[in-house]
GROMACS .gro file of C-alpha atoms in nm:
model
  188
    1MET     CA    1  -1.022  -1.499   1.507
    2ARG     CA    2  -1.095  -1.127   1.535
    3ALA     CA    3  -1.063  -1.010   1.173
    4LEU     CA    4  -1.086  -1.151   0.824
    5ALA     CA    5  -0.994  -0.992   0.490
    6VAL     CA    6  -1.033  -1.162   0.153
    7HIS     CA    7  -0.813  -1.073  -0.142
    8PRO     CA    8  -1.028  -0.860  -0.379
    9ARG     CA    9  -0.929  -1.051  -0.694
   10ASP     CA   10  -0.865  -1.402  -0.556
   11ALA     CA   11  -1.131  -1.542  -0.323
   12SER     CA   12  -0.905  -1.835  -0.228
   13THR     CA   13  -0.659  -1.592  -0.065
   14ALA     CA   14  -0.751  -1.452   0.275
   15TYR     CA   15  -0.589  -1.304   0.586
   16ALA     CA   16  -0.711  -1.388   0.937
   17GLY     CA   17  -0.627  -1.167   1.235
   18THR     CA   18  -0.616  -1.336   1.575
   19TRP     CA   19  -0.603  -1.222   1.935
   20GLY     CA   20  -0.248  -1.310   2.037
   21GLY     CA   21  -0.145  -1.522   1.739
   22GLY     CA   22  -0.099  -1.243   1.485
   23VAL     CA   23  -0.203  -1.283   1.123
   24TYR     CA   24  -0.246  -1.601   0.919
   25LEU     CA   25  -0.266  -1.638   0.542
   26THR     CA   26  -0.441  -1.894   0.325
   27THR     CA   27  -0.400  -1.918  -0.051
   28ASP     CA   28  -0.613  -2.230  -0.098
   29GLY     CA   29  -0.952  -2.122   0.033
   30GLY     CA   30  -0.880  -2.202   0.399
   31VAL     CA   31  -0.752  -2.558   0.364
   32ASN     CA   32  -0.405  -2.454   0.488
   33TRP     CA   33  -0.301  -2.150   0.691
   34VAL     CA   34   0.051  -2.013   0.753
   35SER     CA   35   0.162  -1.759   1.010
   36LEU     CA   36   0.238  -1.418   0.861
   37SER     CA   37   0.335  -1.214   1.166
   38ALA     CA   38   0.702  -1.114   1.118
   39GLY     CA   39   0.738  -0.743   1.188
   40LEU     CA   40   0.376  -0.707   1.300
   41ALA     CA   41   0.348  -0.428   1.560
   42SER     CA   42   0.138  -0.649   1.788
   43THR     CA   43  -0.005  -1.001   1.766
   44LEU     CA   44  -0.331  -0.866   1.909
   45VAL     CA   45  -0.511  -0.787   1.582
   46TYR     CA   46  -0.845  -0.602   1.582
   47ALA     CA   47  -0.885  -0.531   1.209
   48LEU     CA   48  -0.757  -0.620   0.862
   49ASP     CA   49  -0.802  -0.454   0.524
   50VAL     CA   50  -0.682  -0.547   0.176
   51HIS     CA   51  -0.706  -0.242  -0.045
   52PRO     CA   52  -0.957  -0.320  -0.323
   53SER     CA   53  -0.788  -0.154  -0.621
   54THR     CA   54  -0.423  -0.204  -0.532
   55ASP     CA   55  -0.436  -0.562  -0.413
   56GLU     CA   56  -0.073  -0.540  -0.310
   57LEU     CA   57  -0.141  -0.353   0.017
   58VAL     CA   58  -0.267  -0.521   0.334
   59TYR     CA   59  -0.324  -0.331   0.660
   60ALA     CA   60  -0.357  -0.467   1.016
   61GLY     CA   61  -0.502  -0.265   1.304
   62THR     CA   62  -0.359  -0.371   1.639
   63ARG     CA   63  -0.417  -0.319   2.009
   64GLY     CA   64  -0.206  -0.028   2.130
   65ASN     CA   65   0.049  -0.045   1.847
   66GLY     CA   66  -0.137   0.120   1.560
   67ILE     CA   67  -0.135   0.001   1.202
   68SER     CA   68   0.106  -0.232   1.025
   69LYS     CA   69   0.134  -0.257   0.646
   70LEU     CA   70   0.226  -0.557   0.431
   71VAL     CA   71   0.287  -0.573   0.059
   72HIS     CA   72   0.093  -0.875  -0.071
   73GLY     CA   73   0.338  -1.153  -0.152
   74GLU     CA   74   0.597  -1.037   0.102
   75THR     CA   75   0.641  -1.181   0.452
   76THR     CA   76   0.734  -0.888   0.678
   77TRP     CA   77   0.501  -0.617   0.807
   78THR     CA   78   0.616  -0.256   0.859
   79PRO     CA   79   0.477   0.005   1.103
   80TYR     CA   80   0.227   0.241   0.940
   81GLY     CA   81   0.134   0.502   1.197
   82LEU     CA   82  -0.099   0.558   1.493
   83GLU     CA   83   0.153   0.364   1.704
   84THR     CA   84  -0.005   0.449   2.041
   85HIS     CA   85  -0.363   0.370   1.935
   86GLN     CA   86  -0.589   0.068   1.945
   87VAL     CA   87  -0.697   0.045   1.582
   88ARG     CA   88  -1.027  -0.141   1.603
   89SER     CA   89  -1.150  -0.101   1.246
   90LEU     CA   90  -0.997  -0.028   0.906
   91LEU     CA   91  -1.148   0.065   0.573
   92SER     CA   92  -0.978   0.179   0.254
   93VAL     CA   93  -1.181   0.359  -0.011
   94ALA     CA   94  -1.059   0.407  -0.368
   95ASN     CA   95  -1.060   0.751  -0.529
   96GLY     CA   96  -0.929   0.715  -0.883
   97THR     CA   97  -0.560   0.623  -0.859
   98ALA     CA   98  -0.552   0.732  -0.493
   99PHE     CA   99  -0.732   0.601  -0.188
  100THR     CA  100  -0.817   0.693   0.171
  101ILE     CA  101  -0.757   0.474   0.475
  102TYR     CA  102  -1.001   0.520   0.763
  103ALA     CA  103  -0.897   0.390   1.104
  104GLY     CA  104  -1.140   0.364   1.394
  105THR     CA  105  -0.962   0.396   1.729
  106GLU     CA  106  -1.046   0.438   2.096
  107ASP     CA  107  -1.052   0.817   2.050
  108GLY     CA  108  -1.232   0.851   1.717
  109VAL     CA  109  -1.171   0.817   1.346
  110TRP     CA  110  -0.843   0.896   1.171
  111LEU     CA  111  -0.781   0.914   0.799
  112ARG     CA  112  -0.484   0.906   0.565
  113GLU     CA  113  -0.486   1.004   0.198
  114VAL     CA  114  -0.264   0.775  -0.010
  115SER     CA  115  -0.174   0.872  -0.365
  116PRO     CA  116   0.087   0.797  -0.628
  117ALA     CA  117   0.358   1.056  -0.678
  118LEU     CA  118   0.666   1.072  -0.894
  119ALA     CA  119   0.947   1.327  -0.855
  120LEU     CA  120   1.158   1.393  -1.165
  121HIS     CA  121   1.485   1.588  -1.197
  122LYS     CA  122   1.654   1.657  -1.531
  123SER     CA  123   2.015   1.770  -1.573
  124CYS     CA  124   2.255   1.803  -1.866
  125HIS     CA  125   2.629   1.793  -1.921
  126PRO     CA  126   2.807   2.004  -2.025
  127LYS     CA  127   2.635   2.307  -1.881
  128GLY     CA  128   2.660   2.626  -2.081
  129PRO     CA  129   2.733   2.677  -2.449
  130VAL     CA  130   2.779   2.377  -2.679
  131PHE     CA  131   2.908   2.367  -3.033
  132LEU     CA  132   2.837   2.166  -3.345
  133GLY     CA  133   2.955   1.810  -3.289
  134ASP     CA  134   2.953   1.830  -2.908
  135VAL     CA  135   2.788   1.544  -2.720
  136ILE     CA  136   2.524   1.652  -2.467
  137THR     CA  137   2.429   1.405  -2.196
  138TYR     CA  138   2.088   1.443  -2.035
  139THR     CA  139   2.017   1.259  -1.711
  140LEU     CA  140   1.665   1.203  -1.581
  141ARG     CA  141   1.638   1.092  -1.219
  142TYR     CA  142   1.303   0.985  -1.088
  143THR     CA  143   1.187   0.881  -0.743
  144ASN     CA  144   0.859   0.730  -0.631
  145THR     CA  145   0.770   0.970  -0.350
  146GLY     CA  146   0.421   0.829  -0.303
  147GLU     CA  147   0.309   0.523  -0.112
  148ILE     CA  148   0.176   0.321  -0.401
  149LYS     CA  149   0.405   0.095  -0.599
  150LEU     CA  150   0.435   0.232  -0.951
  151THR     CA  151   0.474  -0.013  -1.238
  152ASP     CA  152   0.503   0.031  -1.613
  153VAL     CA  153   0.602   0.396  -1.569
  154VAL     CA  154   0.671   0.570  -1.898
  155ILE     CA  155   0.866   0.896  -1.898
  156ASN     CA  156   0.871   1.093  -2.223
  157ASP     CA  157   1.132   1.361  -2.279
  158ASP     CA  158   1.143   1.583  -2.587
  159ILE     CA  159   1.468   1.617  -2.780
  160PRO     CA  160   1.567   1.986  -2.780
  161ALA     CA  161   1.550   2.168  -3.113
  162GLY     CA  162   1.879   2.158  -3.304
  163THR     CA  163   1.992   1.830  -3.146
  164THR     CA  164   1.975   1.470  -3.266
  165TYR     CA  165   1.914   1.158  -3.062
  166VAL     CA  166   2.188   0.896  -3.093
  167GLU     CA  167   2.010   0.563  -3.144
  168GLY     CA  168   2.070   0.321  -2.855
  169SER     CA  169   2.221   0.584  -2.626
  170ALA     CA  170   1.935   0.584  -2.373
  171SER     CA  171   1.930   0.348  -2.076
  172ALA     CA  172   1.720   0.302  -1.766
  173SER     CA  173   1.768   0.117  -1.442
  174GLY     CA  174   1.565   0.008  -1.144
  175GLY     CA  175   1.409   0.297  -0.974
  176ARG     CA  176   1.373   0.377  -0.608
  177TYR     CA  177   1.083   0.374  -0.367
  178ASP     CA  178   1.099   0.667  -0.126
  179PRO     CA  179   0.783   0.678   0.088
  180THR     CA  180   0.679   0.997   0.260
  181PRO     CA  181   0.643   1.003   0.638
  182VAL     CA  182   0.315   0.854   0.760
  183SER     CA  183   0.063   1.097   0.908
  184TYR     CA  184  -0.310   1.081   0.975
  185THR     CA  185  -0.583   1.341   1.023
  186HIS     CA  186  -0.803   1.306   1.333
  187LEU     CA  187  -1.169   1.349   1.233
  188THR     CA  188  -1.339   1.331   1.573
   0.00000   0.00000   0.00000
C-alpha cells in the first residue's frame, strides 16, 4: 500500500492506494476491502485525498497519469488534470465554501482552486407590452458551473410590481451539473 485516506466524518471508511492494484475501499474499519479502480487513470497510486469539508470528493494521484476524481459513493473515477505528471502527494485545504487542491509532482507543486458557482438566466414570455389579464410566464434556468455538488439550493425571485403570482404555477426540476475545464497553476 502506497497511500491511505480516511473519510473525514466516518473513521470506518477508508481508501487505500496500491502500487499496481489501484484503489481499495473499506466501510467496516478494514475488515473487508473492495476494489474501486474503474476509470482510474493508472493503477499505480502515489497519493489519496478525501476533501475534509465536502466528504463527497476523493482524489487519487497516479504515476504518469495525473489525478483522478471520485464522488464518494460512486464506483467510477474520472480524469482530473495533470495527465502527464506523476502526482506523488495531494492535499486539499478548505477556504470557506471553496477549497484548494495542492498536487506535488516530479516538477514541483501545482494548485487548483475549487469553488461553487451557479449560473442563472431569466426570461419571460411574451416579450414586450402586456395588458391587464395577460399571463406572463417567467422561466429561470440555472446551471451548476462549479465543481462542487450543490444541494438544497434556494432561488428567490421577486414578483414584478403590478403582477400577481398564480398559486401553484411554479415548478422546478432536476438541475444540471456542468463542470468547468480542469486547469492547475504551477507554483514552482
